[in-house]
Amino acid sequence: MKIETKVAKFDEPLYLESGRILESYELIYETYGELNEDKSNVIVVCHALAGSHHAAGRYADEAKPGWWDKLIGDGKAIDTTKYFVICSNNIGSTFGSTNALSIDPSTNKEYRLKFPILTISDIVKAQINLYKSLGIEKAKAVVGGSMGGMQALCYSIEFPDFAEQVFALATTAYTRPWAIAINKIAIESIRHDPVFKDGFYDKDDLEAQGLPGLAIGRMAGLIAYLSPNLFNKKFGRDYARTDGLYELFGRFEVERYLEYNAYSFPKIFDPLSYLYICKTMNIFDAGRNEDTLENSFQKVNCKLHLISFSDDMLFFPDEMEEIRDIMEKIGKGDQVTYKMIESESGHDSFLVEVEKFDEYIIDLLENK
């Protein structure tokens, strides 16, 4: 599989939903496969909160491949021998696109807490500008899960003629109080961590020491991303072999798992980016700029494919069923499909249980 990583720089302003302006910005993106002559084989992939542009394949020094490598590649469901796949790092994220630690051209200083609040619409608008700069006016499909699914829905509503098909997995039409509450734990933990220094932390210190507040917030996320059944199956009541049962801070294996995964996270993910992305997800509402969700989904021209997961405890299946019901109510039932996957890995099932839905995606892509 041919993989290329590039950076696109935009000097024209990006007008944001908040009324703020990014005078200039950069997007780092990765492509897989070959673009055909008439540019008709494009598939856009959108990433989730902690994801990046590196969706598939493996660099020479990498221990793990890209985050959706099970789905994307030669001979896989999103087959890079047929399709030209693009995944860009969202603006606001921590992996190379313009974010809170970028330089504000008006001050020549890092934005930090002066970075503008972004919406899903802003992120998608920046991506559309990228594709236009590449001469790509249409895509065969847009595919995304979780926050990437929010972007996929945004494409279907705000750019209804861009994609023939839109696949939204493990997502929602608007963020409910439960998900906002999970994000609140992270927000408060980061804000009140002394190491955060009100947003003026030293980046080198974080790389060396981490940020306990972000780690604690990440623990809350990990609990919501998985499921009680998975925790029972994976850990049971096993106790860490190195710890004593009657030590005050002795740990069950599930505690050790949370520590290991959470405390390594701040060394690779910037806390300001985490705060801004949580805000972006919290304020997402596909009906925000219309009177009702029905009015928003009335704009959909593409085939909209919704895939939920039975034990998803972040965006529950009935949240996606609501989108299907709205499409049917407004007379667009022939444009929507819905499938619930019987899953065992919670919200993260869209990443790790690909074998349960990859053939379904192949069928929809090839027999739309």
Short mmCIF file of C-alpha atoms in Angstrom, two decimals:
data_model
loop_
_atom_site.label_atom_id
_atom_site.label_comp_id
_atom_site.label_asym_id
_atom_site.label_seq_id
_atom_site.Cartn_x
_atom_site.Cartn_y
_atom_site.Cartn_z
CA MET A 1 0.00 0.00 0.00
CA LYS A 2 1.34 3.40 -1.01
CA ILE A 3 1.32 5.82 1.94
CA GLU A 4 2.19 9.51 1.78
CA THR A 5 2.14 12.13 4.54
CA LYS A 6 1.92 15.79 3.57
CA VAL A 7 1.21 19.21 5.07
CA ALA A 8 -1.09 21.72 3.38
CA LYS A 9 -0.73 25.41 4.29
CA PHE A 10 -3.60 27.85 3.81
CA ASP A 11 -2.99 31.59 3.91
CA GLU A 12 -6.60 32.54 3.27
CA PRO A 13 -8.71 33.01 6.44
CA LEU A 14 -11.00 30.33 7.80
CA TYR A 15 -14.19 31.95 9.07
CA LEU A 16 -15.40 30.03 12.10
CA GLU A 17 -18.92 29.46 13.36
CA SER A 18 -18.10 31.40 16.54
CA GLY A 19 -17.39 34.56 14.53
CA ARG A 20 -13.64 34.20 15.10
CA ILE A 21 -11.18 33.86 12.23
CA LEU A 22 -8.11 31.71 11.72
CA GLU A 23 -6.03 33.98 9.52
CA SER A 24 -3.97 31.02 8.33
CA TYR A 25 -3.80 27.34 9.20
CA GLU A 26 -2.15 24.05 8.35
CA LEU A 27 -3.50 20.55 7.90
CA ILE A 28 -1.33 17.45 8.03
CA TYR A 29 -2.85 14.56 6.12
CA GLU A 30 -2.09 11.06 4.95
CA THR A 31 -3.11 9.36 1.71
CA TYR A 32 -3.28 5.70 0.77
CA GLY A 33 -3.42 4.19 -2.69
CA GLU A 34 -3.53 6.01 -6.03
CA LEU A 35 -5.89 8.73 -7.23
CA ASN A 36 -7.42 7.71 -10.55
CA GLU A 37 -7.47 9.98 -13.59
CA ASP A 38 -10.95 11.41 -13.13
CA LYS A 39 -10.58 11.59 -9.33
CA SER A 40 -13.66 9.44 -8.79
CA ASN A 41 -12.19 6.91 -6.34
CA VAL A 42 -11.74 9.13 -3.26
CA ILE A 43 -12.76 7.96 0.19
CA VAL A 44 -12.44 10.44 3.07
CA VAL A 45 -11.78 9.02 6.54
CA CYS A 46 -12.47 11.14 9.65
CA HIS A 47 -10.82 10.41 13.00
CA ALA A 48 -12.10 10.36 16.58
CA LEU A 49 -11.00 12.44 19.59
CA ALA A 50 -7.58 10.89 20.16
CA GLY A 51 -7.03 9.81 16.56
CA SER A 52 -4.81 11.34 13.94
CA HIS A 53 -4.17 11.45 10.21
CA HIS A 54 -2.28 8.14 10.53
CA ALA A 55 -5.26 5.85 9.96
CA ALA A 56 -3.57 2.83 8.39
CA GLY A 57 -0.26 1.23 7.50
CA ARG A 58 2.92 1.26 9.51
CA TYR A 59 6.00 3.44 9.46
CA ALA A 60 9.35 1.65 9.69
CA ASP A 61 9.89 2.50 13.36
CA GLU A 62 6.31 1.90 14.52
CA ALA A 63 5.28 -0.83 16.94
CA LYS A 64 1.62 -0.47 15.95
CA PRO A 65 -0.06 0.41 12.64
CA GLY A 66 -2.53 3.24 12.07
CA TRP A 67 -5.67 3.32 14.20
CA TRP A 68 -8.04 1.83 11.55
CA ASP A 69 -5.57 -0.50 9.88
CA LYS A 70 -8.05 -3.38 10.19
CA LEU A 71 -10.41 -1.55 7.84
CA ILE A 72 -8.11 0.30 5.42
CA GLY A 73 -5.49 -1.29 3.15
CA ASP A 74 -4.86 -3.46 0.13
CA GLY A 75 -7.63 -6.04 -0.10
CA LYS A 76 -9.42 -4.77 3.03
CA ALA A 77 -12.94 -3.31 3.28
CA ILE A 78 -11.70 0.12 2.23
CA ASP A 79 -9.47 -1.36 -0.44
CA THR A 80 -6.52 0.84 -1.31
CA THR A 81 -5.99 -1.05 -4.57
CA LYS A 82 -9.33 0.47 -5.66
CA TYR A 83 -9.74 3.65 -3.63
CA PHE A 84 -7.65 6.72 -2.90
CA VAL A 85 -8.08 7.27 0.84
CA ILE A 86 -7.44 10.57 2.61
CA CYS A 87 -7.35 11.17 6.35
CA SER A 88 -6.43 14.59 7.71
CA ASN A 89 -5.62 15.53 11.28
CA ASN A 90 -8.39 17.80 12.56
CA ILE A 91 -7.57 21.41 13.26
CA GLY A 92 -7.36 21.75 17.02
CA SER A 93 -5.80 18.32 17.41
CA THR A 94 -2.33 17.57 18.67
CA PHE A 95 -0.69 15.72 15.78
CA GLY A 96 0.44 18.42 13.39
CA SER A 97 -2.51 20.52 12.24
CA THR A 98 -3.02 24.05 13.58
CA ASN A 99 -3.91 23.91 17.28
CA ALA A 100 -3.67 25.83 20.56
CA LEU A 101 0.14 25.56 20.60
CA SER A 102 0.50 26.94 17.08
CA ILE A 103 1.76 30.48 16.51
CA ASP A 104 -0.90 33.18 16.24
CA PRO A 105 0.29 35.31 13.27
CA SER A 106 -1.23 38.44 14.82
CA THR A 107 0.96 38.18 17.96
CA ASN A 108 3.78 35.80 16.94
CA LYS A 109 3.05 33.92 20.15
CA GLU A 110 1.40 30.56 20.79
CA TYR A 111 -2.38 30.80 20.93
CA ARG A 112 -2.71 28.77 24.14
CA LEU A 113 -6.08 29.76 25.74
CA LYS A 114 -6.65 32.40 23.06
CA PHE A 115 -7.19 29.72 20.44
CA PRO A 116 -10.75 29.91 19.08
CA ILE A 117 -13.45 27.39 19.97
CA LEU A 118 -13.99 25.09 17.01
CA THR A 119 -17.11 23.27 15.90
CA ILE A 120 -17.42 20.08 13.88
CA SER A 121 -18.57 22.30 11.01
CA ASP A 122 -15.32 24.31 11.21
CA ILE A 123 -13.24 21.13 11.09
CA VAL A 124 -15.12 19.83 8.06
CA LYS A 125 -14.93 23.20 6.28
CA ALA A 126 -11.12 23.14 6.65
CA GLN A 127 -11.05 19.61 5.22
CA ILE A 128 -13.19 20.65 2.25
CA ASN A 129 -10.67 23.42 1.55
CA LEU A 130 -7.93 20.78 1.54
CA TYR A 131 -9.75 18.62 -0.99
CA LYS A 132 -10.45 21.60 -3.23
CA SER A 133 -6.74 22.45 -3.17
CA LEU A 134 -6.10 18.90 -4.40
CA GLY A 135 -8.63 19.29 -7.19
CA ILE A 136 -11.08 16.90 -5.53
CA GLU A 137 -14.67 18.06 -5.84
CA LYS A 138 -16.46 14.83 -4.91
CA ALA A 139 -15.84 11.67 -2.91
CA LYS A 140 -17.18 8.18 -3.33
CA ALA A 141 -17.63 8.00 0.44
CA VAL A 142 -16.95 9.67 3.77
CA VAL A 143 -16.36 7.29 6.68
CA GLY A 144 -15.94 8.08 10.37
CA GLY A 145 -16.61 6.77 13.86
CA SER A 146 -17.36 8.58 17.13
CA MET A 147 -16.18 12.19 16.65
CA GLY A 148 -15.32 11.11 13.11
CA GLY A 149 -18.95 10.05 12.75
CA MET A 150 -20.02 13.55 13.77
CA GLN A 151 -17.90 14.85 10.92
CA ALA A 152 -19.45 12.31 8.55
CA LEU A 153 -22.94 13.53 9.48
CA CYS A 154 -21.79 17.11 8.99
CA TYR A 155 -20.61 16.27 5.46
CA SER A 156 -24.00 14.76 4.64
CA ILE A 157 -25.88 17.86 5.84
CA GLU A 158 -23.61 20.82 5.11
CA PHE A 159 -21.94 19.51 1.96
CA PRO A 160 -24.74 17.28 0.65
CA ASP A 161 -23.31 16.92 -2.87
CA PHE A 162 -19.75 16.10 -1.84
CA ALA A 163 -20.07 12.36 -1.14
CA GLU A 164 -22.10 9.63 -2.80
CA GLN A 165 -22.22 7.69 0.47
CA VAL A 166 -21.63 8.61 4.09
CA PHE A 167 -20.84 6.01 6.78
CA ALA A 168 -21.35 7.20 10.37
CA LEU A 169 -20.34 4.69 13.04
CA ALA A 170 -20.80 4.80 16.84
CA THR A 171 -21.90 8.42 16.87
CA THR A 172 -24.81 10.75 17.60
CA ALA A 173 -26.72 13.66 16.07
CA TYR A 174 -26.09 15.73 19.18
CA THR A 175 -24.03 15.14 22.30
CA ARG A 176 -26.16 14.07 25.25
CA PRO A 177 -25.60 14.98 28.94
CA TRP A 178 -24.00 11.58 29.68
CA ALA A 179 -21.15 12.13 27.22
CA ILE A 180 -20.77 15.77 28.30
CA ALA A 181 -20.48 14.58 31.91
CA ILE A 182 -17.70 12.14 30.98
CA ASN A 183 -15.81 14.97 29.27
CA LYS A 184 -16.39 17.23 32.31
CA ILE A 185 -14.25 14.94 34.45
CA ALA A 186 -11.34 15.43 32.05
CA ILE A 187 -11.90 19.18 31.76
CA GLU A 188 -11.94 19.75 35.51
CA SER A 189 -9.03 17.39 36.16
CA ILE A 190 -6.86 19.23 33.65
CA ARG A 191 -7.85 22.74 34.70
CA HIS A 192 -7.13 22.15 38.38
CA ASP A 193 -3.87 20.28 37.95
CA PRO A 194 -1.07 22.59 39.18
CA VAL A 195 1.20 21.31 36.41
CA PHE A 196 -1.25 22.74 33.85
CA LYS A 197 -0.39 26.28 35.06
CA ASP A 198 -3.61 27.75 33.63
CA GLY A 199 -2.57 26.71 30.13
CA PHE A 200 1.00 27.99 30.31
CA TYR A 201 2.72 24.70 31.12
CA ASP A 202 6.16 23.85 29.79
CA LYS A 203 5.80 21.31 26.97
CA ASP A 204 9.08 19.63 27.83
CA ASP A 205 7.88 19.05 31.40
CA LEU A 206 4.80 17.25 30.11
CA GLU A 207 6.82 14.99 27.86
CA ALA A 208 9.06 14.07 30.77
CA GLN A 209 6.56 13.91 33.62
CA GLY A 210 3.08 13.79 32.13
CA LEU A 211 0.01 15.59 33.47
CA PRO A 212 -1.92 13.71 36.19
CA GLY A 213 -5.10 15.69 35.49
CA LEU A 214 -5.20 14.59 31.86
CA ALA A 215 -4.44 11.01 32.91
CA ILE A 216 -7.39 11.00 35.31
CA GLY A 217 -9.64 12.45 32.63
CA ARG A 218 -8.44 9.78 30.24
CA MET A 219 -9.39 7.10 32.77
CA ALA A 220 -12.97 8.37 32.72
CA GLY A 221 -12.91 8.17 28.94
CA LEU A 222 -11.48 4.64 28.93
CA ILE A 223 -14.31 3.48 31.21
CA ALA A 224 -16.92 5.00 28.88
CA TYR A 225 -15.23 3.65 25.74
CA LEU A 226 -15.33 0.04 26.93
CA SER A 227 -18.19 -1.85 28.60
CA PRO A 228 -18.92 -3.62 31.92
CA ASN A 229 -19.03 -7.00 30.21
CA LEU A 230 -15.62 -6.42 28.63
CA PHE A 231 -14.15 -5.41 31.99
CA ASN A 232 -15.61 -8.55 33.59
CA LYS A 233 -14.30 -10.78 30.81
CA LYS A 234 -10.86 -9.19 30.53
CA PHE A 235 -10.02 -8.56 34.19
CA GLY A 236 -12.51 -10.29 36.47
CA ARG A 237 -11.43 -9.75 40.06
CA ASP A 238 -7.81 -10.60 39.34
CA TYR A 239 -5.35 -8.83 41.60
CA ALA A 240 -1.97 -7.48 40.55
CA ARG A 241 0.64 -10.13 41.33
CA THR A 242 3.12 -7.52 42.51
CA ASP A 243 0.73 -5.95 45.07
CA GLY A 244 -0.50 -7.09 48.43
CA LEU A 245 -4.25 -7.52 48.94
CA TYR A 246 -4.11 -5.62 52.22
CA GLU A 247 -1.91 -2.77 50.98
CA LEU A 248 -3.94 0.46 50.86
CA PHE A 249 -2.83 1.19 47.30
CA GLY A 250 -2.64 -2.40 46.14
CA ARG A 251 -4.35 -2.75 42.78
CA PHE A 252 -6.76 -4.97 40.94
CA GLU A 253 -5.72 -5.73 37.38
CA VAL A 254 -8.39 -3.35 36.07
CA GLU A 255 -6.80 -0.54 38.10
CA ARG A 256 -3.37 -1.40 36.75
CA TYR A 257 -4.79 -1.33 33.21
CA LEU A 258 -6.26 2.14 33.73
CA GLU A 259 -3.02 3.45 35.21
CA TYR A 260 -0.86 2.05 32.43
CA ASN A 261 -3.00 3.44 29.61
CA ALA A 262 -3.93 6.75 31.23
CA TYR A 263 -0.59 7.91 32.58
CA SER A 264 1.18 7.34 29.27
CA PHE A 265 -1.43 9.39 27.39
CA PRO A 266 -0.29 12.93 28.44
CA LYS A 267 3.15 12.21 26.98
CA ILE A 268 1.66 11.94 23.48
CA PHE A 269 -1.46 14.13 23.65
CA ASP A 270 -1.50 17.82 24.50
CA PRO A 271 -3.88 18.86 27.33
CA LEU A 272 -4.98 22.06 25.61
CA SER A 273 -5.92 20.07 22.52
CA TYR A 274 -7.87 17.69 24.75
CA LEU A 275 -9.79 20.60 26.30
CA TYR A 276 -10.62 22.15 22.93
CA ILE A 277 -11.69 18.84 21.40
CA CYS A 278 -13.93 18.03 24.37
CA LYS A 279 -15.59 21.42 23.89
CA THR A 280 -16.04 20.74 20.17
CA MET A 281 -17.71 17.42 20.89
CA ASN A 282 -19.85 18.80 23.70
CA ILE A 283 -21.41 21.54 21.57
CA PHE A 284 -22.01 19.32 18.55
CA ASP A 285 -25.63 19.39 17.41
CA ALA A 286 -26.51 18.53 13.82
CA GLY A 287 -29.66 20.63 14.20
CA ARG A 288 -28.03 23.64 15.80
CA ASN A 289 -28.29 25.96 12.82
CA GLU A 290 -31.82 24.87 11.94
CA ASP A 291 -35.08 24.87 13.85
CA THR A 292 -35.15 21.08 14.09
CA LEU A 293 -33.09 18.01 13.30
CA GLU A 294 -35.67 17.22 10.65
CA ASN A 295 -34.79 20.44 8.84
CA SER A 296 -31.10 19.57 8.94
CA PHE A 297 -31.47 16.02 7.65
CA GLN A 298 -33.83 17.25 4.94
CA LYS A 299 -30.66 18.50 3.19
CA VAL A 300 -29.13 15.02 2.88
CA ASN A 301 -28.70 13.92 -0.75
CA CYS A 302 -26.32 10.99 -0.29
CA LYS A 303 -26.86 7.46 0.91
CA LEU A 304 -26.47 7.67 4.69
CA HIS A 305 -25.30 4.45 6.37
CA LEU A 306 -25.57 4.27 10.16
CA ILE A 307 -23.76 1.58 12.17
CA SER A 308 -24.20 1.32 15.94
CA PHE A 309 -22.82 -1.13 18.50
CA SER A 310 -24.98 -2.94 21.02
CA ASP A 311 -22.83 -2.30 24.11
CA ASP A 312 -21.70 1.24 23.23
CA MET A 313 -21.98 3.21 26.48
CA LEU A 314 -20.86 6.56 25.09
CA PHE A 315 -23.20 6.99 22.12
CA PHE A 316 -25.97 4.48 22.64
CA PRO A 317 -27.62 2.63 19.74
CA ASP A 318 -30.92 4.48 20.21
CA GLU A 319 -29.11 7.72 19.40
CA MET A 320 -28.40 6.42 15.90
CA GLU A 321 -31.83 4.87 15.62
CA GLU A 322 -33.20 8.38 16.15
CA ILE A 323 -31.36 9.54 13.02
CA ARG A 324 -32.81 6.64 11.03
CA ASP A 325 -36.29 7.42 12.33
CA ILE A 326 -35.93 11.09 11.35
CA MET A 327 -34.81 10.15 7.84
CA GLU A 328 -37.82 7.89 7.48
CA LYS A 329 -40.18 10.50 8.94
CA ILE A 330 -39.11 13.14 6.41
CA GLY A 331 -39.52 10.76 3.48
CA LYS A 332 -35.86 9.84 3.00
CA GLY A 333 -36.13 6.23 4.12
CA ASP A 334 -34.70 5.02 0.82
CA GLN A 335 -31.53 7.05 1.49
CA VAL A 336 -30.72 5.61 4.91
CA THR A 337 -29.57 2.21 6.15
CA TYR A 338 -29.12 1.18 9.77
CA LYS A 339 -27.33 -1.78 11.30
CA MET A 340 -26.61 -2.54 14.94
CA ILE A 341 -23.60 -4.77 15.51
CA GLU A 342 -23.76 -7.21 18.42
CA SER A 343 -20.52 -6.07 20.00
CA GLU A 344 -18.39 -6.94 23.00
CA SER A 345 -15.92 -4.04 23.19
CA GLY A 346 -18.17 -1.08 23.96
CA HIS A 347 -17.74 2.20 22.12
CA ASP A 348 -14.32 1.08 20.88
CA SER A 349 -15.96 -1.75 18.93
CA PHE A 350 -15.86 0.37 15.78
CA LEU A 351 -12.07 0.21 16.03
CA VAL A 352 -11.43 -3.32 17.28
CA GLU A 353 -14.33 -5.48 16.03
CA VAL A 354 -13.98 -4.58 12.38
CA GLU A 355 -14.46 -8.19 11.29
CA LYS A 356 -18.11 -7.89 12.35
CA PHE A 357 -18.95 -5.16 9.84
CA ASP A 358 -16.24 -5.00 7.17
CA GLU A 359 -18.14 -7.24 4.72
CA TYR A 360 -21.21 -5.06 5.25
CA ILE A 361 -19.22 -1.96 4.27
CA ILE A 362 -17.78 -3.74 1.23
CA ASP A 363 -21.28 -4.64 0.08
CA LEU A 364 -22.56 -1.07 0.48
CA LEU A 365 -19.56 0.45 -1.30
CA GLU A 366 -19.81 -1.92 -4.25
CA ASN A 367 -23.61 -2.31 -4.50
CA LYS A 368 -24.95 1.04 -3.44
#
